[in-house]
Amino acid sequence: MATCRSDNPRSGEDCEPLLPDQSKLRYFSAVARIFMALLLLCATPLLQEILMAQSVAGSKPTDPLTSAQLNDSMRKLETELLEKYGQAQKPRLSSGLHQVMEFWRPEDGDAATFESFVRTNFAGDQESLDTMFMRFQRLLEQLDGHMHEISREFATQQDLDLGPIRSYDEVFGGYDASAHVIDDFFQNKLAFIVLLNFPLTTLDERINDGPHWTRRQWAETRLAERFSKRIPADVNLAIAQAGGDAGNYIARYNVWMYHLVDGKGQRIFPPKMRLLSHWNLRDEIKADYGDAQNGLPKQRMIQQVMERIVTQSIPQVVIDNPQVDWNPFTNEVKPAAAQDSDGPAKSAAKITNASEPDLRYATLLKTYRASRMADPYSPTAPTLIDRRFNEDREIPEERLKAMLEQVLTSPLVPQIAKLIESRLGHPLEPFDVWYAGFRPGSMYSEAELDASVAKRYPTPEAYQKDIPNQLVKLGFAPERARYVADHIIVDPARGSGHAMGAEMRSEKSHLRTRVEKTGMNYKGFNIAVHEMGHNVEQTFSLNDVDYTLLQGVPNTAFTEALAFVFQAQDLALLGLASPDPKNDALKTLNDFWGTYEIAGVALVDMAVWHWMYDHPEATPAQLRDATIKIAKDIWNQYYAPVFGKKDVVLLAIYSHMIDSFLYLPDYPIGHLIAFQIEEQIKKSGSIGPEFERMAKMGRVTPDLWMEHATGKPVSADALLAATSEAFKQVSQP
Ligand SMILES: [Zn+2]
């Protein structure tokens, strides 16, 4: 579906979280997918745990398969099969047997079944192994492709501008035909065949040995990974439930801005303005830079609201309630003296300013406790923290942290802070971490741009027809432009637009774009060009990658970066002059400041998860106090010297921290990756061929992908170098 970064200031799309682009993991529900981690060899304790869990759960107690029996079988099989296939197969056989044993449960069969399964399915010579590999690759592509096709068709009424959505359309849209595929594959033992013949790997191995692997070895690695976990259904359900509950808690967390009053009882926000924490509150702070009259008091008031949410001193009664007025400075609450909502009064209960009872932290704790249930089934990535870094991001936590610290401690930070101060005309205040004044102005009015776009693209078909032409303008050879355009279908989107790739080569990717009755407008065009960037990447990374098992890019930060390369060319595609270099420089400073802000937010998220793992029995109140301390410490270390104020808790306001299972570090890393790719494209001089070369690399580790693309691993250097240049340019009179 739509792939974009909802926190990237350059993107105006409807966004969903930045999940790893591991399309092969789609069999898991979105939440369970977050927990995909590597299960590895030699975990006899795990096996015993599984066996115990099984017998507790009441599965056939008559002939329980013990690990001792399995070990006997393994020794027997090893001797027998090495005699048959030769000693050269020893490492493969030994690792395969361990992998199968690790996931084998009593209901999979007794010792005799295990032995006969291994005898039948071990590919002991190269030819059988090649046949097996090719067959799995081809059939899994078919499975993925058709499952995806079903999902796309079932969601069509919801996604496209095709008239009313009926109740059953929502059910179709929510249905996941592939939900039980992994269970089925363990049951019919196809998963065990993969585990018997192809190696599971650790992140260390993928980072250290991966650069020397053949492409086939990489493809085998990704094949095995699909079956690296067998999490019990009730655990997956508990995790999904905790994630869902947290999402609901966040989704209802609105603040009615007209009902915020200052010391004089004045309302500085307009009626009916209802802002969701934290996204809308933060975006309002950004918008307030444009309000010369009331901007500053509005920003100060929002900061006060945010701090009360973090510290949980916010009165419970003011959350999503237009029936009360609230002074967030004194914390006084009164019945609303003015109405801006037709809704019924929330509750007839007496209005008090009793605080929200730490629900924010109780909710977060629940997601932690649910995540922890998967730990025993993930022995080599035994915490959610490990799974997020080693499995989803494939960047070790320490390395990621070092990159963030490189940005946070850059000498550019105080320089740019000074520049912001001089542009504002007053000293920085803490909410200026969201300073938005580096946005470049446009040479063209919105109306001019709308008119130009509407004339070119009165219908989705007109856009479809123009794709080859656009691609040639972006530097693709005419023949490549036609090839790519033939793989893209343009559909009329119900929402603002998204790109939906295909999962098998016989399918095309879909560009969903919004076209009004009066034709496409500029905003719609800008998004369409971004989504087209996704489609082009999807086309190359599926159809032109050497193994379909490697289809895609390392994670969504990469496809976003590639899409932004396209989006930045939107004016050029309209035949209008591109922004001048100074505008480019402003955009870079804006991105740098955004990265500086979100890097601290990510560090808070990381530290809070470590704290929870270190304090498994913590109460919500203890977690609240710990989070406040962590947020203050990180602020005091990296922000207080710049802002001249200590002990600020704003870095803990992000809603993702409550409902997204350690997802925030993806944002700053996304910025770094975007800069590296943009710089490389600039260096190469032509977008088309360079874009194609990068996108064909497929889903290897982020570092390996980036080495191939730019000659360097993922790093903050490109962002810092570009910022330094931009700073010089903007500082010049
Ligand atoms: Zn996107």
XYZ file of C-alpha atoms and ligand atoms in Angstrom:
734
model
C 0.000 0.000 0.000
C 1.010 3.579 0.377
C 4.557 3.743 1.432
C 5.730 6.993 2.824
C 7.092 8.631 5.912
C 4.359 10.431 7.748
C 6.930 12.526 9.531
C 8.814 13.630 6.503
C 8.060 17.271 5.917
C 8.486 16.805 2.200
C 5.688 14.343 1.907
C 2.079 15.365 1.833
C 0.694 11.879 1.571
C -1.537 9.848 3.759
C 1.018 7.710 5.380
C 1.315 4.484 7.178
C 4.146 3.446 9.448
C 7.500 2.709 7.974
C 7.556 -1.028 8.075
C 10.446 -2.891 6.595
C 9.759 -3.565 2.960
C 9.888 -7.250 3.563
C 7.082 -8.162 1.284
C 7.945 -11.804 1.838
C 6.793 -11.423 5.404
C 3.345 -10.365 4.469
C 1.857 -13.582 5.669
C 1.971 -12.147 9.119
C -0.440 -9.552 10.270
C 1.048 -6.090 10.213
C 1.677 -6.183 13.919
C 3.083 -9.677 14.010
C 5.329 -8.725 11.127
C 7.011 -6.199 13.361
C 8.171 -9.066 15.463
C 9.729 -11.127 12.750
C 13.102 -12.088 14.101
C 15.611 -14.779 13.529
C 15.250 -18.053 15.257
C 18.438 -19.953 15.066
C 20.165 -23.190 15.593
C 21.061 -25.119 18.669
C 18.382 -23.964 21.032
C 17.598 -27.142 22.867
C 16.194 -25.203 25.817
C 13.795 -23.575 23.415
C 12.750 -26.927 22.054
C 12.068 -28.157 25.553
C 10.051 -25.075 26.233
C 8.032 -25.659 23.108
C 7.514 -29.297 23.985
C 6.448 -28.367 27.466
C 4.111 -25.698 26.194
C 2.601 -28.231 23.848
C 1.956 -30.834 26.502
C 0.552 -28.174 28.798
C -1.685 -27.091 25.977
C -3.001 -30.627 25.930
C -1.733 -31.936 22.613
C -1.444 -35.710 22.458
C 0.260 -36.738 25.641
C 0.447 -40.411 24.586
C 3.811 -40.387 22.832
C 5.510 -37.128 23.631
C 8.521 -36.569 21.457
C 11.446 -35.673 23.677
C 14.501 -33.765 22.640
C 16.507 -36.854 23.602
C 14.610 -38.874 21.008
C 15.143 -36.191 18.404
C 18.830 -36.087 19.217
C 19.019 -39.841 18.717
C 17.274 -39.547 15.395
C 19.596 -36.769 14.336
C 22.729 -38.766 15.072
C 21.351 -41.714 13.154
C 20.357 -39.580 10.173
C 23.652 -37.766 10.082
C 25.619 -41.002 9.774
C 23.255 -42.460 7.235
C 22.960 -39.429 4.969
C 26.655 -38.573 4.996
C 27.360 -42.095 3.833
C 24.900 -41.575 1.023
C 25.887 -38.052 -0.061
C 29.478 -37.684 1.113
C 31.242 -35.767 3.887
C 31.133 -32.512 1.926
C 27.446 -32.231 2.867
C 28.224 -32.304 6.589
C 27.883 -28.588 7.415
C 24.656 -28.279 5.417
C 23.143 -31.405 6.870
C 24.060 -30.600 10.423
C 22.677 -27.082 10.240
C 19.543 -28.260 8.429
C 18.826 -30.950 11.020
C 19.191 -28.472 13.849
C 16.907 -26.005 12.136
C 14.188 -28.584 11.625
C 14.520 -29.938 15.135
C 14.167 -26.516 16.592
C 10.729 -25.984 15.109
C 9.419 -29.537 15.278
C 6.487 -29.977 17.636
C 4.829 -33.171 18.836
C 1.909 -32.679 16.463
C 4.365 -32.677 13.543
C 4.951 -36.384 14.115
C 6.932 -38.932 16.096
C 10.601 -39.831 15.724
C 9.893 -42.154 12.793
C 7.999 -39.398 10.971
C 10.875 -36.996 11.617
C 13.406 -39.471 10.255
C 11.429 -40.327 7.171
C 10.802 -36.633 6.511
C 14.529 -35.894 6.581
C 15.455 -38.894 4.425
C 12.926 -37.887 1.787
C 13.596 -34.169 1.730
C 17.292 -33.547 2.228
C 18.698 -32.374 -1.097
C 22.080 -34.075 -0.916
C 23.471 -33.098 -4.311
C 23.703 -29.825 -6.171
C 21.225 -30.727 -8.863
C 18.411 -31.590 -6.447
C 19.207 -28.487 -4.441
C 19.046 -26.278 -7.544
C 15.743 -27.806 -8.567
C 14.343 -27.294 -5.094
C 15.544 -23.691 -4.952
C 14.102 -22.782 -8.326
C 10.788 -24.491 -7.590
C 10.334 -22.716 -4.261
C 11.321 -19.408 -5.803
C 8.837 -19.762 -8.645
C 5.928 -21.051 -6.577
C 6.405 -18.595 -3.722
C 6.391 -15.793 -6.272
C 3.068 -17.158 -7.538
C 1.714 -17.434 -4.018
C 2.824 -13.932 -3.063
C 1.626 -12.504 -6.340
C -1.835 -14.006 -6.226
C -2.349 -13.345 -2.525
C -1.422 -9.737 -3.197
C -3.753 -9.668 -6.176
C -6.619 -10.839 -3.949
C -5.832 -8.176 -1.339
C -5.678 -5.483 -3.985
C -8.963 -6.543 -5.566
C -10.708 -6.894 -2.206
C -9.630 -3.358 -1.222
C -10.496 -1.806 -4.575
C -13.813 -0.301 -3.519
C -12.165 1.270 -0.480
C -9.068 2.488 -2.287
C -10.513 3.806 -5.530
C -12.934 6.583 -6.344
C -15.777 4.222 -7.309
C -18.780 5.384 -5.327
C -20.133 4.413 -1.908
C -18.338 1.933 0.340
C -20.797 -0.696 1.599
C -20.454 -2.547 4.882
C -19.246 -5.675 3.076
C -16.589 -3.681 1.217
C -14.953 -2.968 4.538
C -14.998 -6.649 5.434
C -13.495 -7.571 2.075
C -10.887 -4.840 2.535
C -9.925 -6.093 5.973
C -9.684 -9.741 4.945
C -6.212 -11.252 4.693
C -6.286 -14.421 2.618
C -2.659 -15.148 3.475
C -3.068 -14.915 7.252
C -2.563 -18.636 7.829
C -0.019 -19.425 5.161
C 2.915 -19.782 7.574
C 0.922 -22.112 9.826
C -0.139 -24.123 6.781
C 3.433 -24.374 5.549
C 4.587 -25.759 8.874
C 1.660 -28.145 8.892
C 2.258 -29.536 5.405
C 6.006 -29.374 6.119
C 7.001 -27.161 3.188
C 8.493 -24.838 5.817
C 10.513 -27.738 7.215
C 11.832 -28.568 3.748
C 13.205 -25.039 3.486
C 14.663 -25.198 6.992
C 16.292 -28.562 6.254
C 18.046 -27.265 3.144
C 18.699 -23.533 3.416
C 20.551 -21.737 6.212
C 19.173 -19.233 8.677
C 21.691 -16.468 9.373
C 22.421 -13.902 12.061
C 22.693 -10.163 11.387
C 26.396 -10.447 12.167
C 26.786 -13.024 9.424
C 24.765 -10.978 6.962
C 26.852 -7.899 7.714
C 30.282 -9.552 7.895
C 29.941 -12.403 5.393
C 27.106 -11.051 3.252
C 29.350 -8.850 1.102
C 31.165 -12.023 -0.052
C 28.063 -14.093 -0.680
C 26.843 -14.870 -4.158
C 23.476 -13.493 -5.179
C 22.088 -17.005 -4.961
C 23.292 -17.232 -1.346
C 21.454 -13.997 -0.598
C 18.328 -15.366 -2.204
C 18.632 -18.565 -0.130
C 19.025 -16.451 3.014
C 15.797 -14.584 2.309
C 14.040 -17.843 1.487
C 15.004 -19.407 4.814
C 14.073 -16.267 6.749
C 10.445 -16.635 5.804
C 10.276 -19.600 8.109
C 12.535 -18.354 10.875
C 9.726 -18.209 13.407
C 6.802 -20.221 14.536
C 5.109 -18.018 17.063
C 2.041 -19.577 18.671
C -1.202 -18.087 17.450
C -2.240 -16.915 20.907
C 0.999 -14.942 21.273
C 0.505 -13.249 17.910
C -3.038 -12.480 18.908
C -1.964 -10.944 22.223
C 0.552 -8.743 20.448
C -1.969 -7.648 17.850
C -4.473 -6.946 20.615
C -2.043 -4.782 22.595
C -1.096 -2.926 19.415
C -4.754 -2.406 18.550
C -5.632 -1.150 22.024
C -2.705 1.266 21.974
C -3.759 2.486 18.540
C -7.263 3.161 19.823
C -5.940 4.996 22.857
C -3.877 7.235 20.594
C -6.579 7.698 17.947
C -8.956 9.256 20.480
C -6.412 11.577 22.056
C -7.736 14.901 20.765
C -7.409 18.345 22.218
C -10.187 20.892 21.545
C -8.148 24.009 20.938
C -10.920 26.610 21.197
C -11.340 25.502 24.802
C -7.791 26.319 25.801
C -7.897 29.586 27.691
C -5.120 31.804 28.941
C -4.847 33.685 32.241
C -7.287 36.334 31.002
C -9.801 33.733 29.867
C -9.009 34.465 26.227
C -9.276 31.874 23.458
C -6.480 32.119 20.930
C -7.405 29.174 18.733
C -10.403 29.106 16.374
C -13.675 27.255 17.099
C -13.976 23.585 16.099
C -10.219 23.085 15.904
C -9.636 19.576 17.215
C -6.022 18.419 17.189
C -4.814 14.856 17.575
C -1.778 14.381 19.781
C 1.015 14.541 18.826
C 0.832 14.934 15.042
C -1.673 17.769 14.755
C -0.346 19.591 17.825
C 3.148 19.552 16.373
C 1.942 20.589 12.921
C 0.011 23.465 14.474
C 3.254 24.656 16.117
C 4.819 24.579 12.650
C 1.898 26.431 11.062
C 1.985 29.072 13.815
C 5.302 30.397 12.487
C 3.137 31.986 9.820
C 0.913 33.763 12.358
C 2.676 37.036 13.099
C 0.079 38.142 15.618
C -0.694 35.121 17.792
C 1.872 32.578 16.697
C 4.110 32.784 19.720
C 1.408 32.536 22.424
C -0.177 29.671 20.501
C 3.109 27.793 20.350
C 3.756 28.347 24.047
C 0.314 27.070 24.905
C 0.735 23.935 22.800
C 4.073 23.250 24.461
C 2.325 23.465 27.812
C -0.341 20.992 26.639
C 2.297 18.575 25.364
C 4.226 18.699 28.614
C 1.091 17.923 30.587
C 0.422 14.907 28.352
C 3.946 13.578 28.875
C 3.899 14.117 32.635
C 0.265 12.956 32.827
C -0.728 16.059 34.744
C -3.325 16.691 32.023
C -6.826 16.621 33.532
C -8.602 13.468 32.364
C -11.769 15.412 31.638
C -10.220 17.682 28.976
C -9.193 14.859 26.631
C -11.359 14.969 23.511
C -13.960 17.036 25.330
C -15.356 20.322 23.968
C -17.604 20.708 27.037
C -14.874 22.086 29.292
C -12.474 25.009 29.164
C -8.926 24.414 30.316
C -6.067 26.689 31.231
C -3.056 24.447 30.633
C -0.760 26.776 32.609
C -2.717 26.803 35.875
C -4.451 23.490 35.051
C -7.805 25.007 35.972
C -10.857 23.342 34.361
C -14.351 24.857 34.051
C -17.555 24.034 32.170
C -17.219 25.405 28.647
C -18.294 29.020 28.508
C -18.620 28.844 24.732
C -19.838 26.096 22.428
C -18.264 24.973 19.178
C -19.575 21.436 18.998
C -23.023 19.916 18.564
C -21.991 16.741 20.329
C -23.666 15.754 23.579
C -21.917 16.516 26.818
C -19.347 13.823 27.516
C -20.455 13.100 31.006
C -22.646 14.588 33.613
C -20.033 13.811 36.232
C -18.648 16.607 38.293
C -15.931 18.446 36.449
C -12.594 18.210 38.241
C -9.041 18.576 37.119
C -8.083 15.089 38.331
C -5.166 13.922 36.205
C -5.249 11.222 33.584
C -4.295 8.180 35.699
C -1.084 7.273 33.839
C -3.049 5.579 31.049
C -0.387 6.679 28.582
C 2.208 4.573 30.359
C -0.141 1.706 31.209
C -0.824 1.429 27.470
C 2.858 1.412 26.600
C 3.537 -1.205 29.278
C 0.904 -3.472 27.747
C 2.629 -3.375 24.369
C 5.904 -4.230 26.086
C 4.410 -7.140 28.031
C 2.778 -8.554 24.900
C 6.014 -8.206 22.910
C 7.885 -10.059 25.614
C 5.650 -13.108 25.094
C 7.342 -13.707 21.734
C 10.817 -13.637 23.278
C 11.084 -17.376 24.068
C 10.412 -18.178 20.408
C 13.268 -15.956 19.319
C 16.395 -17.224 21.084
C 18.992 -15.284 19.097
C 16.966 -12.087 19.063
C 15.407 -12.573 22.456
C 13.990 -9.074 22.962
C 11.824 -6.787 20.892
C 14.787 -4.420 20.804
C 16.942 -7.088 19.159
C 14.216 -7.965 16.694
C 13.678 -4.386 15.620
C 17.347 -3.661 15.057
C 18.758 -7.015 13.960
C 15.835 -8.251 11.956
C 13.657 -5.378 10.736
C 16.235 -2.641 10.286
C 19.266 -4.870 9.880
C 21.387 -2.103 11.373
C 22.936 -2.889 14.804
C 21.581 -0.683 17.565
C 24.984 0.625 18.605
C 25.811 1.706 15.071
C 22.461 3.394 14.626
C 22.881 5.192 17.939
C 26.345 6.388 16.934
C 24.946 7.860 13.717
C 22.240 9.732 15.636
C 24.806 11.059 18.093
C 26.921 12.232 15.192
C 24.026 14.423 14.062
C 23.132 15.584 17.588
C 26.679 16.649 18.445
C 27.493 18.165 15.066
C 29.004 21.663 15.286
C 26.396 22.588 12.677
C 23.653 22.412 15.314
C 24.614 25.570 17.245
C 25.371 27.397 13.989
C 21.967 26.646 12.536
C 20.302 27.385 15.870
C 21.857 30.873 15.710
C 20.582 31.281 12.176
C 17.054 30.331 13.267
C 17.273 32.769 16.160
C 18.230 35.579 13.841
C 15.391 34.700 11.466
C 12.908 34.612 14.369
C 14.240 37.756 15.991
C 14.104 36.291 19.502
C 15.856 33.574 21.536
C 14.892 29.978 20.824
C 12.226 28.334 22.934
C 11.907 24.539 23.320
C 9.086 24.181 20.765
C 11.469 25.600 18.162
C 12.770 22.045 17.745
C 9.876 22.088 15.268
C 10.989 25.291 13.531
C 9.480 25.310 10.050
C 10.718 28.613 8.656
C 13.261 27.158 6.245
C 10.514 26.325 3.770
C 11.435 27.943 0.487
C 8.944 30.194 -1.211
C 7.568 29.282 -4.611
C 8.053 31.276 -7.785
C 4.587 30.235 -8.837
C 1.253 30.710 -7.165
C -0.777 27.619 -6.286
C -3.463 28.789 -8.742
C -0.978 29.063 -11.613
C 0.331 25.603 -10.880
C -3.181 24.136 -10.559
C -4.149 25.572 -13.919
C -1.058 24.219 -15.626
C -1.558 20.732 -14.180
C -5.314 20.596 -14.863
C -4.718 21.453 -18.494
C -2.171 18.677 -18.916
C -3.981 16.053 -16.891
C -7.777 16.409 -17.057
C -8.170 12.658 -16.352
C -6.160 9.745 -14.920
C -5.883 8.412 -18.477
C -4.102 11.584 -19.561
C -1.544 11.042 -16.817
C -1.153 7.384 -17.798
C -0.459 8.348 -21.414
C 2.170 10.871 -20.397
C 4.274 8.531 -18.214
C 6.779 7.529 -20.947
C 7.265 11.177 -21.802
C 7.848 12.066 -18.133
C 10.366 9.276 -17.742
C 12.331 10.433 -20.767
C 12.487 13.898 -19.177
C 13.960 12.200 -16.109
C 16.772 10.739 -18.185
C 15.473 7.267 -19.040
C 16.183 6.053 -22.571
C 12.953 5.968 -24.631
C 12.965 2.171 -24.731
C 13.405 1.894 -20.923
C 10.754 4.558 -20.401
C 8.263 2.562 -22.470
C 9.191 -0.646 -20.661
C 8.547 0.896 -17.238
C 5.384 2.681 -18.351
C 4.011 -0.637 -19.599
C 4.308 -1.951 -16.039
C 2.254 0.822 -14.424
C -1.522 1.150 -14.297
C -3.002 4.488 -13.223
C -6.175 4.303 -11.092
C -8.374 7.111 -9.680
C -7.677 7.191 -5.925
C -10.288 7.832 -3.285
C -7.680 9.372 -0.964
C -4.690 11.538 -1.807
C -2.917 8.744 -3.624
C -0.589 5.820 -3.106
C 1.541 3.355 -4.994
C 0.791 -0.332 -4.900
C 3.479 -2.567 -6.286
C 3.010 -6.034 -7.718
C 4.363 -9.216 -6.154
C 4.778 -11.335 -9.264
C 6.159 -10.521 -12.653
C 2.950 -11.141 -14.518
C 1.293 -8.323 -12.561
C 1.658 -4.569 -12.896
C 2.105 -1.955 -10.229
C -0.695 0.517 -9.603
C -0.404 4.275 -9.330
C -3.398 5.571 -7.436
C -3.851 9.273 -7.981
C -6.462 11.862 -7.143
C -8.017 13.659 -10.084
C -10.782 16.168 -9.381
C -13.698 16.724 -11.786
C -11.897 19.870 -12.912
C -8.732 17.882 -13.592
C -5.660 17.105 -11.533
C -4.418 19.875 -9.249
C -0.828 20.670 -8.362
C -0.902 18.965 -4.964
C -2.274 15.827 -6.603
C 0.401 15.984 -9.281
C 3.182 16.415 -6.734
C 1.981 13.296 -4.928
C 1.476 11.384 -8.186
C 5.085 12.022 -9.166
C 6.221 10.756 -5.769
C 4.082 7.630 -6.126
C 5.317 7.121 -9.664
C 8.829 7.019 -8.176
C 7.647 4.121 -6.008
C 6.144 2.403 -9.053
C 9.358 2.723 -11.037
C 11.371 1.323 -8.140
C 8.809 -1.485 -7.745
C 9.055 -2.316 -11.432
C 12.839 -2.617 -11.471
C 13.147 -4.321 -8.099
C 10.637 -7.006 -9.100
C 11.177 -7.505 -12.817
C 14.848 -6.737 -13.227
C 16.297 -8.199 -10.045
C 18.115 -11.490 -10.678
C 16.188 -13.513 -8.076
C 12.565 -12.762 -7.227
C 13.342 -13.913 -3.678
C 15.374 -10.686 -3.448
C 12.534 -8.531 -4.739
C 12.264 -5.056 -3.176
C 14.598 -2.772 -1.260
C 16.065 -3.213 2.251
C 13.262 -1.250 3.926
C 10.784 1.519 3.176
C 13.331 4.272 3.888
C 14.970 3.244 0.625
C 11.875 3.284 -1.527
C 10.900 6.620 0.064
C 14.280 8.105 -0.768
C 13.934 6.994 -4.368
C 10.395 8.378 -4.562
C 11.599 11.748 -3.243
C 14.142 11.899 -6.051
C 11.212 11.887 -8.464
C 9.053 14.231 -6.396
C 11.768 16.887 -6.347
C 11.556 17.035 -10.158
C 7.863 17.884 -10.300
C 8.284 21.442 -11.588
C 10.804 20.358 -14.193
C 8.304 17.761 -15.393
C 5.780 20.558 -15.903
C 8.330 22.394 -17.991
C 8.688 25.064 -15.297
C 11.957 26.351 -13.923
C 13.295 24.347 -11.000
C 13.803 26.134 -7.694
C 17.044 28.095 -7.489
C 20.002 26.704 -5.490
C 19.134 28.866 -2.496
C 15.744 27.158 -2.262
C 17.497 23.815 -2.355
C 19.747 24.969 0.473
C 16.749 25.995 2.580
C 15.193 22.606 2.046
C 18.421 20.949 3.215
C 18.513 23.056 6.391
C 14.880 22.171 7.012
C 15.699 18.463 6.689
C 18.748 18.778 8.916
C 16.773 20.502 11.672
C 14.074 17.851 11.370
C 16.685 15.110 11.680
C 18.220 16.795 14.719
C 14.791 16.883 16.374
C 13.734 13.316 15.547
C 17.144 11.873 16.465
C 16.535 12.860 20.096
C 12.998 11.483 19.958
C 14.402 8.173 18.678
C 16.955 8.018 21.490
C 14.160 8.487 24.034
C 12.152 5.666 22.432
C 15.192 3.369 22.543
C 16.075 4.211 26.154
C 12.476 3.707 27.305
C 12.345 0.207 25.776
C 15.622 -0.690 27.472
C 14.241 0.598 30.756
C 11.115 -1.546 30.400
C 13.184 -4.657 29.728
C 15.347 -3.809 32.749
C 12.252 -3.308 34.948
C 9.792 -6.000 33.847
C 7.550 -5.528 36.878
C 7.314 -1.741 36.680
C 4.046 0.055 37.374
C 2.678 2.701 34.995
C 3.684 5.406 37.484
C 7.251 4.115 37.603
C 7.395 4.007 33.821
C 6.064 7.574 33.712
C 8.808 8.783 36.056
C 11.467 6.875 34.132
C 10.292 8.267 30.794
C 10.302 11.815 32.146
C 13.829 11.328 33.452
C 15.048 9.815 30.155
C 13.476 12.621 28.116
C 15.025 15.272 30.372
C 18.454 13.617 30.334
C 18.555 13.440 26.549
C 17.265 16.995 26.290
C 19.864 18.219 28.778
C 22.664 16.487 26.905
C 21.888 17.466 23.305
C 19.362 20.312 23.328
C 19.676 22.349 26.515
C 23.049 23.839 25.467
C 21.414 25.081 22.249
C 18.059 26.185 23.669
C 19.353 27.552 26.959
C 16.704 25.724 28.970
C 17.025 22.516 30.977
C 14.680 19.673 31.958
C 12.291 19.873 29.007
C 10.164 16.737 28.430
C 8.914 17.455 24.876
C 10.957 14.677 23.270
C 8.583 12.133 24.844
C 5.407 13.482 23.216
C 5.409 11.288 20.096
C 2.396 8.993 19.892
C 4.451 6.368 18.053
C 6.283 5.810 21.303
C 3.059 4.495 22.826
C 1.641 2.347 20.032
C 4.377 1.556 17.524
C 6.776 -0.847 19.232
C 10.104 0.978 18.937
C 9.491 2.342 15.500
C 10.758 5.927 15.881
C 14.442 5.277 15.020
C 13.280 4.604 11.454
C 12.642 8.312 10.919
C 16.120 9.765 11.430
C 17.684 6.839 9.583
C 15.275 7.530 6.737
C 16.608 11.099 6.478
C 20.216 9.894 6.354
C 19.420 7.354 3.650
C 17.495 9.916 1.604
C 20.470 12.269 1.594
C 22.914 9.592 0.548
C 20.746 8.564 -2.375
C 20.017 12.144 -3.448
C 23.704 13.061 -3.344
C 24.590 10.023 -5.443
C 21.940 10.838 -8.042
C 23.186 14.433 -8.212
C 26.747 13.198 -8.677
C 25.770 10.854 -11.470
C 24.159 13.678 -13.428
C 21.278 11.633 -14.833
C 18.404 10.229 -12.817
C 17.186 7.434 -15.093
C 20.125 5.032 -15.468
C 21.374 5.623 -11.915
C 17.916 5.023 -10.481
C 17.630 1.755 -12.403
C 21.089 0.588 -11.317
C 20.257 1.196 -7.647
C 16.761 -0.287 -7.708
C 17.911 -3.601 -9.213
C 20.023 -4.472 -6.178
C 17.090 -5.988 -4.284
C 16.590 -6.707 -0.629
C 20.047 -7.141 0.878
C 21.231 -5.406 4.076
C 20.975 -1.582 4.126
C 24.766 -1.242 4.258
C 25.390 -3.581 1.364
C 22.697 -1.897 -0.715
C 24.189 1.508 0.028
C 27.756 0.332 -0.705
C 26.570 -0.857 -4.079
C 24.620 2.349 -4.710
C 27.079 4.964 -3.433
C 30.336 3.251 -2.467
C 29.727 3.814 1.249
C 27.639 2.156 3.965
C 24.659 3.952 5.524
C 26.006 7.017 7.325
C 25.280 10.574 8.440
C 28.132 12.014 6.373
C 26.081 12.923 3.303
C 23.494 14.813 5.369
C 26.182 16.699 7.303
C 28.161 17.580 4.173
C 25.058 18.826 2.365
C 24.005 20.818 5.444
C 27.395 22.440 5.739
C 27.210 23.566 2.094
C 23.633 24.738 2.489
C 24.507 26.686 5.613
C 27.235 28.576 3.759
C 24.871 29.380 0.932
C 22.019 30.587 3.151
C 24.349 32.584 5.436
C 25.750 34.558 2.516
C 24.073 37.919 2.284
Zn 5.995 7.425 -0.365
